Coordinates of C-alpha atoms in Angstrom, one line a residue:
Chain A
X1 CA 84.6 87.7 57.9
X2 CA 88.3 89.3 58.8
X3 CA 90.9 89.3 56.6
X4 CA 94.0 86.8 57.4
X5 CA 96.3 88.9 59.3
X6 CA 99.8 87.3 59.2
X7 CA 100.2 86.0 62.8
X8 CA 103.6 87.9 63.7
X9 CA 102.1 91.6 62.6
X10 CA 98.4 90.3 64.4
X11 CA 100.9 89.6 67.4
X12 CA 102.8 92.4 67.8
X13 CA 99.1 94.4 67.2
X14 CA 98.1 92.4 70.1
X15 CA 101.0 93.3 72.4
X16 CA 100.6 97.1 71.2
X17 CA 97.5 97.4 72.6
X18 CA 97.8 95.3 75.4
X19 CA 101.0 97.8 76.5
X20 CA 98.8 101.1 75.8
X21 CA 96.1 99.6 77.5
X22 CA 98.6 98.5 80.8
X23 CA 100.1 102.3 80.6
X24 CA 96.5 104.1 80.7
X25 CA 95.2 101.7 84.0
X26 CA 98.7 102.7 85.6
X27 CA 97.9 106.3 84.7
X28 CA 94.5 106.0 86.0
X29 CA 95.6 104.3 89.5
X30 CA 98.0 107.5 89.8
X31 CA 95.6 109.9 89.0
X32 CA 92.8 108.2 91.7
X33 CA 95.7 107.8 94.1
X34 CA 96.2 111.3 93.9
X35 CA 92.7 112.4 94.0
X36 CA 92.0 110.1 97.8
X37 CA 95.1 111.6 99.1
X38 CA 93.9 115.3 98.2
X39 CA 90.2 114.4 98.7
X40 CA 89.8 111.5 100.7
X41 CA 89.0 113.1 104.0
X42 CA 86.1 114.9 102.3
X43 CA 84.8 112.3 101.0
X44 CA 84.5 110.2 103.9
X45 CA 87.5 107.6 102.8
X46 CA 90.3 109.0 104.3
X47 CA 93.9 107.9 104.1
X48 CA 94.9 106.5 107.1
X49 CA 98.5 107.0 109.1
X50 CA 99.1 103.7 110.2
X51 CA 99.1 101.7 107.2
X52 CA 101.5 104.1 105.6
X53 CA 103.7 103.7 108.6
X54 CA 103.6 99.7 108.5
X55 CA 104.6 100.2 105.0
X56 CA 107.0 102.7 105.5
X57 CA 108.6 100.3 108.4
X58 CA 108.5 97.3 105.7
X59 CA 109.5 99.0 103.0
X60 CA 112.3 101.8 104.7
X61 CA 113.6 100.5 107.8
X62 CA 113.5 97.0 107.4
X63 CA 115.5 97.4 104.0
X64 CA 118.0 99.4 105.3
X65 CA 120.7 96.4 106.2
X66 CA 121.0 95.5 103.0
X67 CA 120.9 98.7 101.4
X68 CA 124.0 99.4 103.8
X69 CA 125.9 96.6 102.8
X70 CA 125.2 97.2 98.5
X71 CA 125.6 100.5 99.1
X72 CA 129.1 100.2 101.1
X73 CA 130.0 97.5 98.4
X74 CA 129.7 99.9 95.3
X75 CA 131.2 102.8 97.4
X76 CA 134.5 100.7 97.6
X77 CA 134.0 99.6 94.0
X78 CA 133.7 103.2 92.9
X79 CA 136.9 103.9 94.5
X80 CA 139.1 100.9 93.4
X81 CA 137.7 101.6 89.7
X82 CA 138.7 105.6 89.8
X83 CA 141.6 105.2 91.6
X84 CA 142.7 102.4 88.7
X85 CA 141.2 104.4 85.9
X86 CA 142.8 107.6 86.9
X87 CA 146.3 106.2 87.4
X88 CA 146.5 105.6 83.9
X89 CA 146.8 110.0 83.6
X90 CA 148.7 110.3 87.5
X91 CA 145.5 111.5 88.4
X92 CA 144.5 109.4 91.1
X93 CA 144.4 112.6 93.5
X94 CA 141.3 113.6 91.6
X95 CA 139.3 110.6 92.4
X96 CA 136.9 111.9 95.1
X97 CA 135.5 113.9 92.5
X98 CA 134.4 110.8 90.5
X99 CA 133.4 109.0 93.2
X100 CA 131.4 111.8 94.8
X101 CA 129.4 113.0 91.7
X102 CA 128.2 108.8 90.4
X103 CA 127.5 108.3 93.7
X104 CA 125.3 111.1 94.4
X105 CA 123.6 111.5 91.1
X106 CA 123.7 108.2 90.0
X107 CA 124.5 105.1 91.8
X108 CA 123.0 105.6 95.2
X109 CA 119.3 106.4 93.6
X110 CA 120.0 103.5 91.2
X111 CA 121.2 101.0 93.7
X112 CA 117.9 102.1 95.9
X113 CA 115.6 102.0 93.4
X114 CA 116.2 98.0 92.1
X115 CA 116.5 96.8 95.9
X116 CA 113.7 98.4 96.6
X117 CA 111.8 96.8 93.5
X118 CA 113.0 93.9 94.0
X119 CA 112.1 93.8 98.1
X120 CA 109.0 95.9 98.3
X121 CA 107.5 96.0 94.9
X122 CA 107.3 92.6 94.1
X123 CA 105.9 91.6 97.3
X124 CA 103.2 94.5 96.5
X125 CA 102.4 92.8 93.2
X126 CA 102.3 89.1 95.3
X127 CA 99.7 90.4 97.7
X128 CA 97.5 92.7 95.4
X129 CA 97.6 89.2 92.9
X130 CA 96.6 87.0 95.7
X131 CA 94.6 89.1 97.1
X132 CA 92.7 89.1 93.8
X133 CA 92.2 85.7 93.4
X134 CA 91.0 85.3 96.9
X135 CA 88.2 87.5 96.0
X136 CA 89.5 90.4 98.8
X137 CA 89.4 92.9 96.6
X138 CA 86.1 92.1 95.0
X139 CA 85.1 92.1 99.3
X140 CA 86.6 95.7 99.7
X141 CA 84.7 96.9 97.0
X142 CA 81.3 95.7 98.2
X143 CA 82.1 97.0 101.8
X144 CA 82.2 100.5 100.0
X145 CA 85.8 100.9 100.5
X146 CA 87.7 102.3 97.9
X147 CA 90.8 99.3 96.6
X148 CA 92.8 102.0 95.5
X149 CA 92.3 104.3 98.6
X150 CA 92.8 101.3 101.0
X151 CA 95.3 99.2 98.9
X152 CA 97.4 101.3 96.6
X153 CA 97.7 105.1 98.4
X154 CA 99.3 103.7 101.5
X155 CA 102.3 101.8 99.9
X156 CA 103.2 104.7 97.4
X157 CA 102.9 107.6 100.1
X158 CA 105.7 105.2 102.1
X159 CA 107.6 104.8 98.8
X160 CA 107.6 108.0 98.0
X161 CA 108.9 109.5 101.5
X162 CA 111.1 106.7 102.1
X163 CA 113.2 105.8 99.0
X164 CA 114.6 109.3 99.0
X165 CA 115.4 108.9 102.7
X166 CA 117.3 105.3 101.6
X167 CA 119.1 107.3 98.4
X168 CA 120.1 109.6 101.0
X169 CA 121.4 106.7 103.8
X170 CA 123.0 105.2 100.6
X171 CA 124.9 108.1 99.9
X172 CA 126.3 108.5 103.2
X173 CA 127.2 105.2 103.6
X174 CA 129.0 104.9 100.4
X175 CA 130.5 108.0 100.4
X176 CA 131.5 106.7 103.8
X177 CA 133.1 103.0 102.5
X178 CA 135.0 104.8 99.6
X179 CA 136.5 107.3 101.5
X180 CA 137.9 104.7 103.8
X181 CA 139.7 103.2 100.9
X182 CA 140.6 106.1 99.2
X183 CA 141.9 107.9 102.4
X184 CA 144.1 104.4 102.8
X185 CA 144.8 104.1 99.4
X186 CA 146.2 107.5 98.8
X187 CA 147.5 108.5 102.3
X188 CA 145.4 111.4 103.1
X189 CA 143.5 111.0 106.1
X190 CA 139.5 111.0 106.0
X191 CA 139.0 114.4 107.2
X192 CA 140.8 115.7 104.3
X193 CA 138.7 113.5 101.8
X194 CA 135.5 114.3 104.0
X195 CA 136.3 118.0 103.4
X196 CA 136.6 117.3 99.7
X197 CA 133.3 115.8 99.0
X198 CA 131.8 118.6 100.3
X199 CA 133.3 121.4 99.0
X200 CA 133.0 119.3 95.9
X201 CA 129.3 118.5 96.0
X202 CA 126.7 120.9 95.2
X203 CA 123.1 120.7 96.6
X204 CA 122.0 120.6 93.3
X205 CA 123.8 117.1 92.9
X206 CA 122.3 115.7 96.2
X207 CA 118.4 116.8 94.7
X208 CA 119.3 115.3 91.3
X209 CA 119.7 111.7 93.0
X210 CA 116.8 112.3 95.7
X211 CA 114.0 113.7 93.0
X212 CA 114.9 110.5 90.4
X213 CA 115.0 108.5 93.5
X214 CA 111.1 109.8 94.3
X215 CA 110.1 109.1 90.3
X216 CA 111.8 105.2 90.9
X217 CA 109.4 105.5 93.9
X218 CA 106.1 106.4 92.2
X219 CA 107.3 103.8 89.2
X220 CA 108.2 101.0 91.4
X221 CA 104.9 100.7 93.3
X222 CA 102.5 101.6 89.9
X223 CA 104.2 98.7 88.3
X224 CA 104.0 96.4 91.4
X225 CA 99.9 97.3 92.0
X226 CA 99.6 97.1 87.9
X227 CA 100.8 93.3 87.2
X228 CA 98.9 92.5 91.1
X229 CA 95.7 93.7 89.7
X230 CA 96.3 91.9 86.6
X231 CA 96.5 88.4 88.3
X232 CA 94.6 85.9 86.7
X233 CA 95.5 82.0 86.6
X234 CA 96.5 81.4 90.1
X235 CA 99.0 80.6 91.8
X236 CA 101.2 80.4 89.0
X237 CA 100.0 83.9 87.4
X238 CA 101.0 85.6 91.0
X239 CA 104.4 83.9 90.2
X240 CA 104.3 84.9 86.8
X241 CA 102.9 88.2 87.3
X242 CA 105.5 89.1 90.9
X243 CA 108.6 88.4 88.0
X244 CA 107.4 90.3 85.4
X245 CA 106.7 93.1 88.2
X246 CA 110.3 93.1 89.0
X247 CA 111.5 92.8 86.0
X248 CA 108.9 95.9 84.4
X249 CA 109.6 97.8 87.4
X250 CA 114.2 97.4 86.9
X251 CA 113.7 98.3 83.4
X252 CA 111.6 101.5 83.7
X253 CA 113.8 102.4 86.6
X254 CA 117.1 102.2 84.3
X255 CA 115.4 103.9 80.9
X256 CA 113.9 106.6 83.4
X257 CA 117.2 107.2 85.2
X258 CA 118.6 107.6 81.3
X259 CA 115.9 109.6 80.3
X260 CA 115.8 111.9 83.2
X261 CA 119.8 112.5 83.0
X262 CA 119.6 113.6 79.3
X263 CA 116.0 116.2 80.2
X264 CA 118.3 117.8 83.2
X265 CA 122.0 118.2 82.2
X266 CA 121.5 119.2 78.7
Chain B
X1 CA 58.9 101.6 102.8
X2 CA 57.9 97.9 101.5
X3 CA 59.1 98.2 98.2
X4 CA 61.3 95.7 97.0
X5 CA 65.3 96.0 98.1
X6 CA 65.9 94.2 94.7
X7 CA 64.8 94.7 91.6
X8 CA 66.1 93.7 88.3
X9 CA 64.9 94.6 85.3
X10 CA 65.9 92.6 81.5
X11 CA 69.1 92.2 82.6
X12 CA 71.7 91.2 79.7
X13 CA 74.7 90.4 80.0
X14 CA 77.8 89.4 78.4
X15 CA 81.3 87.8 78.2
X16 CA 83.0 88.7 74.9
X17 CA 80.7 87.6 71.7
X18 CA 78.9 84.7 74.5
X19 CA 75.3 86.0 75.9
X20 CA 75.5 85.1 79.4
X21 CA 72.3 86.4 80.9
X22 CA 69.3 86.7 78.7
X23 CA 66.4 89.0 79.8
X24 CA 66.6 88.3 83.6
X25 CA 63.9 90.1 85.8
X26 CA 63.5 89.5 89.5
X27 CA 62.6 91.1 92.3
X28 CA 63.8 90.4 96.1
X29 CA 60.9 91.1 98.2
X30 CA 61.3 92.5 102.1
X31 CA 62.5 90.1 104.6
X32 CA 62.5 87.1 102.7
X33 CA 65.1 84.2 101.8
X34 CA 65.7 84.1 97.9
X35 CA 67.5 81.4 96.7
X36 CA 69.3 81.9 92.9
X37 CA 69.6 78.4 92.1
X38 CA 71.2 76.8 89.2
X39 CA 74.2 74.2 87.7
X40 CA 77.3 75.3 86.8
X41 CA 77.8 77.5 84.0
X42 CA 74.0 78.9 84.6
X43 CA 74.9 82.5 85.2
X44 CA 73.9 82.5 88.9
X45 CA 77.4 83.9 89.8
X46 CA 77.5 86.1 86.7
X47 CA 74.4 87.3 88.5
X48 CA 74.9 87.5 91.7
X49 CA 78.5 89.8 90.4
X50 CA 75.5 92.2 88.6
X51 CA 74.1 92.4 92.2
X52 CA 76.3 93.7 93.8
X53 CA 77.7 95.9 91.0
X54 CA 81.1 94.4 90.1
X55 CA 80.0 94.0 86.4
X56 CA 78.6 96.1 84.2
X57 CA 76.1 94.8 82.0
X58 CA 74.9 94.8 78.2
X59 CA 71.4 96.2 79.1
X60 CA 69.0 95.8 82.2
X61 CA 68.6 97.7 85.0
X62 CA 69.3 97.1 88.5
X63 CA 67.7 98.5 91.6
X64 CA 69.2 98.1 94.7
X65 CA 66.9 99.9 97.6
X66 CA 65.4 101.9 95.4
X67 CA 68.5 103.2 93.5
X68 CA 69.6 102.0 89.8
X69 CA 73.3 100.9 91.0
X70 CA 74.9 101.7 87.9
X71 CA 72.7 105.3 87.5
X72 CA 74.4 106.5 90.7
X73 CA 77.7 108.2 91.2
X74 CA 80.4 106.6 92.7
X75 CA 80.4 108.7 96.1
X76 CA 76.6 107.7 96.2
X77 CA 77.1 103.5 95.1
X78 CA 80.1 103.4 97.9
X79 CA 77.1 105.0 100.4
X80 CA 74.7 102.0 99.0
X81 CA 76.9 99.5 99.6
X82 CA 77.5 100.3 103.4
X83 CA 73.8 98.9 103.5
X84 CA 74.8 95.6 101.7
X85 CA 76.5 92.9 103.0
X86 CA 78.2 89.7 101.1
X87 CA 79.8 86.8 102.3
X88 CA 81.8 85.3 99.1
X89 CA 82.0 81.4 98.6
X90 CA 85.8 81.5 99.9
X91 CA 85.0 83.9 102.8
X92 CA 87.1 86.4 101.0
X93 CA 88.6 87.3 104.6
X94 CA 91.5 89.7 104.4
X95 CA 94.7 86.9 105.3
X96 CA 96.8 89.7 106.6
X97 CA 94.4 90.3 109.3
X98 CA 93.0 88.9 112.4
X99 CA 89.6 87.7 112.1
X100 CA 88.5 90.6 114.7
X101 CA 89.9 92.7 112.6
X102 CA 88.5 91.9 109.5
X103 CA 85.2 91.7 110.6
X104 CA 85.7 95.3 112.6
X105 CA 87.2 97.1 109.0
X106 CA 84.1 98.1 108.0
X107 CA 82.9 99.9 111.4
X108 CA 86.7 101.5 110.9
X109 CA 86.0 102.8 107.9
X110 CA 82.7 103.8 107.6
X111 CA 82.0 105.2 111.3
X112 CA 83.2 107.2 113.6
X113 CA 83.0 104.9 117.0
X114 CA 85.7 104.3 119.5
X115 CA 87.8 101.4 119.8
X116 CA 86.1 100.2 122.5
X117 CA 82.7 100.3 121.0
X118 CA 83.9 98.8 117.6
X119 CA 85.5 95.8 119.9
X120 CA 81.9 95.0 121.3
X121 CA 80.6 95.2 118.5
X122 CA 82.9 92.7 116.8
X123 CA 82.8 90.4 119.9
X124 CA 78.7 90.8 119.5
X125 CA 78.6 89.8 115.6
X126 CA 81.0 86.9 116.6
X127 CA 78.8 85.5 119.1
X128 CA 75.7 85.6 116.6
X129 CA 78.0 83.3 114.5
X130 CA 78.9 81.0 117.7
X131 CA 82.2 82.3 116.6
X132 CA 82.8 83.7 120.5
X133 CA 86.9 84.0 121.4
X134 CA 88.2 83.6 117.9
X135 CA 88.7 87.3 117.5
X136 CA 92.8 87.1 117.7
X137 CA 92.9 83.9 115.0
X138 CA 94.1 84.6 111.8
X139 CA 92.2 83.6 108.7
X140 CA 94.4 80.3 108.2
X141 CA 94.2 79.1 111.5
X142 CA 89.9 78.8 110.6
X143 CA 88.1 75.5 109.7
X144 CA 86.1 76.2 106.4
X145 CA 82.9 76.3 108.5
X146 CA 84.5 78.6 110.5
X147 CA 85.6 81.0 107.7
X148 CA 82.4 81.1 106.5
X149 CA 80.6 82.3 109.9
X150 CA 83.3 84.6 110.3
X151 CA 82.7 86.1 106.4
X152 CA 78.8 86.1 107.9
X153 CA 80.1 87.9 110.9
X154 CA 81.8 90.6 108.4
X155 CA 78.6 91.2 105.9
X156 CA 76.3 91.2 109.3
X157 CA 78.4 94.2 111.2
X158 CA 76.9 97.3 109.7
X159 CA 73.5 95.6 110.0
X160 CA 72.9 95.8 106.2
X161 CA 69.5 96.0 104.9
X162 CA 70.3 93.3 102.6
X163 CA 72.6 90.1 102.8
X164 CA 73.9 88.2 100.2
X165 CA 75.8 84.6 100.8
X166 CA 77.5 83.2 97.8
X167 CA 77.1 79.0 98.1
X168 CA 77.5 79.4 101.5
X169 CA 77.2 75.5 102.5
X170 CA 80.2 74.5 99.4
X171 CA 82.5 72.3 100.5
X172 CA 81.4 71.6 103.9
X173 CA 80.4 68.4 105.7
X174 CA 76.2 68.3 105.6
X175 CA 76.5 68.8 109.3
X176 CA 78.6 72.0 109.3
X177 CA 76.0 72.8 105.9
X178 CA 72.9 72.6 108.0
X179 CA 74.4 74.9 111.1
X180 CA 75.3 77.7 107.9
X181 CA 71.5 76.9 106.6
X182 CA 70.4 77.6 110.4
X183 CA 72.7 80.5 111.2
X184 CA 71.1 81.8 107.8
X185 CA 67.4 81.2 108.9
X186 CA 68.2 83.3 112.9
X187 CA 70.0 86.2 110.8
X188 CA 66.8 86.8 109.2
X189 CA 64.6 86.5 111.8
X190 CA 66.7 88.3 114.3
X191 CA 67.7 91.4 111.7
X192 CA 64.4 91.3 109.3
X193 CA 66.8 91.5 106.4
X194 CA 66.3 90.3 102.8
X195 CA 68.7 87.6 102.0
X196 CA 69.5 86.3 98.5
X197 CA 71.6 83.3 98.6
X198 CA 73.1 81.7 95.3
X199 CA 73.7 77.7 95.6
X200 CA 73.1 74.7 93.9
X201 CA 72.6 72.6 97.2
X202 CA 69.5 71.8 96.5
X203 CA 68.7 70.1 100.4
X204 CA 70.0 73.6 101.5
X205 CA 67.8 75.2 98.8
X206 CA 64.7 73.9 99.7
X207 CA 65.5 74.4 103.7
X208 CA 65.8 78.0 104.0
X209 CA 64.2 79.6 100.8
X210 CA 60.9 81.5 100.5
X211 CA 61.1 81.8 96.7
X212 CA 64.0 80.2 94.6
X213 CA 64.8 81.5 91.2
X214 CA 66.1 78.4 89.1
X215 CA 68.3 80.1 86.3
X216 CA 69.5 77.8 83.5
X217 CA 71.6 78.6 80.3
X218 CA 71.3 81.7 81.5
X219 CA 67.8 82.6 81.9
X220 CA 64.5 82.5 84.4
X221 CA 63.6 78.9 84.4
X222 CA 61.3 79.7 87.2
X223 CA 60.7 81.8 90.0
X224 CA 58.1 80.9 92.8
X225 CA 58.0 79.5 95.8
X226 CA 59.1 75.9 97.3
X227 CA 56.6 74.1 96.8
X228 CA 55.7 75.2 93.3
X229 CA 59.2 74.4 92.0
X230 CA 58.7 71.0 93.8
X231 CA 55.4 70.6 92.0
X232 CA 56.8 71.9 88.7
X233 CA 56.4 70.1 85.9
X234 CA 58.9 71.7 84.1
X235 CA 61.4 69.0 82.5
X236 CA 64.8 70.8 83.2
X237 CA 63.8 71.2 86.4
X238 CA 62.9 68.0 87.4
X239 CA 66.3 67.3 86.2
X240 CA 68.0 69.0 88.4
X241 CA 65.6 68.3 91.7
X242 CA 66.4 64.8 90.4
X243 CA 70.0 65.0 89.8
X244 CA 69.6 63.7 86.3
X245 CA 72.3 64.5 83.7
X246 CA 70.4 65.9 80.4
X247 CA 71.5 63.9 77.4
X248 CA 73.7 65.9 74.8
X249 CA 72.7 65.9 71.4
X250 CA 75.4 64.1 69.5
X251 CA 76.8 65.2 66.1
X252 CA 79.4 62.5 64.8
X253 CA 80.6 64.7 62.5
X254 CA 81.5 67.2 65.3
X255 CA 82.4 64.7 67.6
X256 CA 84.8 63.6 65.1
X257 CA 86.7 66.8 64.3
X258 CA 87.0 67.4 68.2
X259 CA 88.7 64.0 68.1
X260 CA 91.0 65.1 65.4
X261 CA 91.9 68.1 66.9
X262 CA 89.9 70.1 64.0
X263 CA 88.7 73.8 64.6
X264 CA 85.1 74.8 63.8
X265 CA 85.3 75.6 60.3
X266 CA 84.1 78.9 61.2
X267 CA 87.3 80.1 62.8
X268 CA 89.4 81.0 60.1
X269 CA 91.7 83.4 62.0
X270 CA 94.3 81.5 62.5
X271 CA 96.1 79.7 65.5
X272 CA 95.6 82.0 68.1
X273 CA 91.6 82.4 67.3
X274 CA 91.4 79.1 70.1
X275 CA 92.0 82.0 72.6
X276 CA 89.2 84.3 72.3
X277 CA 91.0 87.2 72.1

């Protein structure tokens, strides 16, 4: 007979291995993902172009209003925010710096990144979890189709070209919507605060925002394809499972974005 | 060439510390309808999941056309299962496609034909299902009856070797039932395959099987044909030909601590122990 484990310390050894168990399945769906892209064709599964396509068109192009409008919005905000900061020093003049270097390296991939897992990889988590209670994937699997092949490779090949693609339209457009304000704001024309950014930004800078952009990419659909294909309950546990997907996917984007700035600029 | 397409072999399975299946052996002979009959909680579903190889099990093996399913590599039981076909109880039908598509998927995947070959070859598997025209529908826009020819449709396109139908009359009207029962019956006849069909509709049952394996509480109860079950004198099965609840034994003691809300006085391990975990 077990010893009596006080519940909170039998909990939290509960939850321990429940996360290490979550993190090696995610590891595992990369790994196989990776091994039908690079293999698939030779073993008789290839993956296909027009799936990734209809998921590059729902998850790129169909998101890129919206990512137009935040990004615009937080362009402006950049530049109201420096140009308010800085006057405190009669620095204002400096502001494009500010603004161009968070924007590049920072708030365009970030912005991206949650929109995206918010759009995109919760609806990924809905239909893998309803799909799994409907018994489809159960059906794929007895057809001889690989899940992962058929189900998972497709949406994280269109991730994975297509958020850096939005970081970059994100950049443009809010590097756009401050300079507009700034060039008002400070009188100097946007050619001259065009000219600025890029003398001012260094490729480098651009490929620091696209590469953690690709990362939010791979993390953003693993997450998603992790909590569908852990549906169980129902309807409610595809609810349950589509918000804890968004919310899993927002944090790892955030503590990755942290984690990744420290690695590279130290 | 005639050896069985199914063969199981002490099969034991198991859900946590609960022994689902205990030492079932079977084997599916060539061409013939075999029913896996049983109530609910008997394992057949458990066993029909072995069957097709979504569950690994304690012990046992399983043979599927000659090859141990859980033996072969992966590259090998994908190959296998190109020769299988299943229809699930809830059709199973991918939502986000047409039913002409769903039922053409696995000629997509697993051949190399045109487009125009794979479309006659849909529109041909419809008709056998009297399903003719309803190629552009979506899966919603299907009567039950209807998503359950077109899941028949689906397993029958790759003209498996062996077809299995998971209670394929459930919740249909007894007229709609009997057409299933009958599409079942021309399927065999028309494509010599061996059919296993889990149900407990017992009229359904007794229509289209050659042999019916009644499982209860998890094991062979029996395994022969119709008319020996019929005849058997067996009283669980009698029960369930007749539809007669079995009696549980009553323990007022237990009775009384389920009342009270009272654990077994086994389970010691504190509140969440009700979970199984």
């Amino acid at each position: 007979m077990p010893h009596r484990l006080p519940p909170l310390l039998e909990r939290v050894g509960r939850a321990a291995v429940g996360g290490v168990a979550e993190l090696g399945f995610a590891a595992s769906l990369l790994g196989q993902s990776l091994y039908w892209l690079a293999l698939g064709r030779a073993r008789g599964q290839p993956v296909r172009l027009a799936p990734i396509f209809a998921q590059g068109m729902d998850i790129g192009i169909a998101a890129l209003p919206i990512i137009t409008v935040l990004a615009a919005t937080i362009g402006l905000m950049l530049a109201i925010q420096g140009i308010y900061t800085l006057k405190t020093f009669g620095a204002e003049s400096r502001v494009t710096l500010g603004v161009a270097l968070s924007t590049v390296r920072e708030f365009s991939p970030l912005i991206t990144g949650i929109l995206v897992a918010g759009r995109s990889g919760s609806a990924l988590a809905a239909r893998l979890g309803t799909m799994r209670i409907n018994q489809e994937i159960d059906a794929l699997t007895v057809m001889g189709i690989a899940p992962v092949r058929f189900l998972v490779v497709p949406p994280l090949v269109a991730m994975a070209v297509l958020m850096p693609l939005l970081t970059l339209w994100a950049d443009l457009v809010s590097l756009a919507a401050a300079g507009l304000y700034i060039a008002a704001e400070l009188q100097t024309g946007f050619a001259a605060y065009a000219d600025e950014v890029l003398s001012l930004l260094k490729l480098n800078d651009l490929m620091h925002g696209l590469a953690k952009s690709a990362i939010f990419a791979v993390l953003v659909t693993i997450v998603g394809v992790v909590n569908g294909a852990s549906v169980s309950g129902g309807a409610e546990g595809v609810g349950r499972m589509t918000t804890r997907s968004v919310v899993q996917a927002i944090s790892a984007i955030v503590v990755t974005d942290m984690i990744f700035v420290f690695m590279v600029t130290r | 060439m005639n050896q069985p397409p199914i063969v199981v072999e002490n099969l034991n399975t198991h859900y946590g510390d609960r022994h689902i299946l205990k030492n079932v052996s079977l084997a599916v002979e060539p061409g013939e309808i075999f029913i896996i009959m049983g109530g609910s909680g008997s394992g057949k579903t458990t066993l029909l999941n072995h069957l097709l190889g979504l569950l690994v099990p304690t012990s046992g093996t399983i043979r599927i056309l000659g090859q141990d399913i859980h033996a072969i590599p992966a590259l090998e039981r994908r190959k296998l299962r190109t020769r299988m076909g299943v229809a699930f109880q809830s059709g199973a039908l991918f939502s986000s496609m047409s039913v002409g598509d769903n039922i053409a998927l696995p000629l997509r995947e697993h051949s190399n034909l045109d487009e125009t070959t794979i479309g006659i070859v849909t529109r041909l598997k419809l008709e056998v299902v009297s399903l003719a025209g309803f190629e552009s529908l979506m899966p919603s826009e299907l009567s039950g009856g209807m998503i359950k020819r077109a899941a028949l449709a689906r397993a029958i396109v790759m003209d498996p070797r062996l077809l299995f139908c998971d209670e394929p009359s459930a919740g249909l009207d007894p007229v709609v039932a009997s057409s299933i029962d009958d599409l079942i019956l021309r399927l065999r006849d028309a494509m010599g395959m061996s059919i296993v069909v889990v149900t407990h509709d017992l009229e359904s049952a007794f229509k289209i099987a050659d042999r019916i394996c009644v499982l209860d509480r998890g094991e062979v109860l029996a395994l022969d044909t119709v008319d020996a079950i019929r005849r058997s004198d067996n009283e669980r099965i009698q029960n369930l030909l007749n539809r007669r609840t079995e009696e549980a034994e009553i323990d007022p003691d237990a009775y009384l601590r389920r009342l009270m809300g009272e654990k077994e006085r086994s389970s010691r391990f504190g509140p969440d122990a009700r979970k199984g975990l």
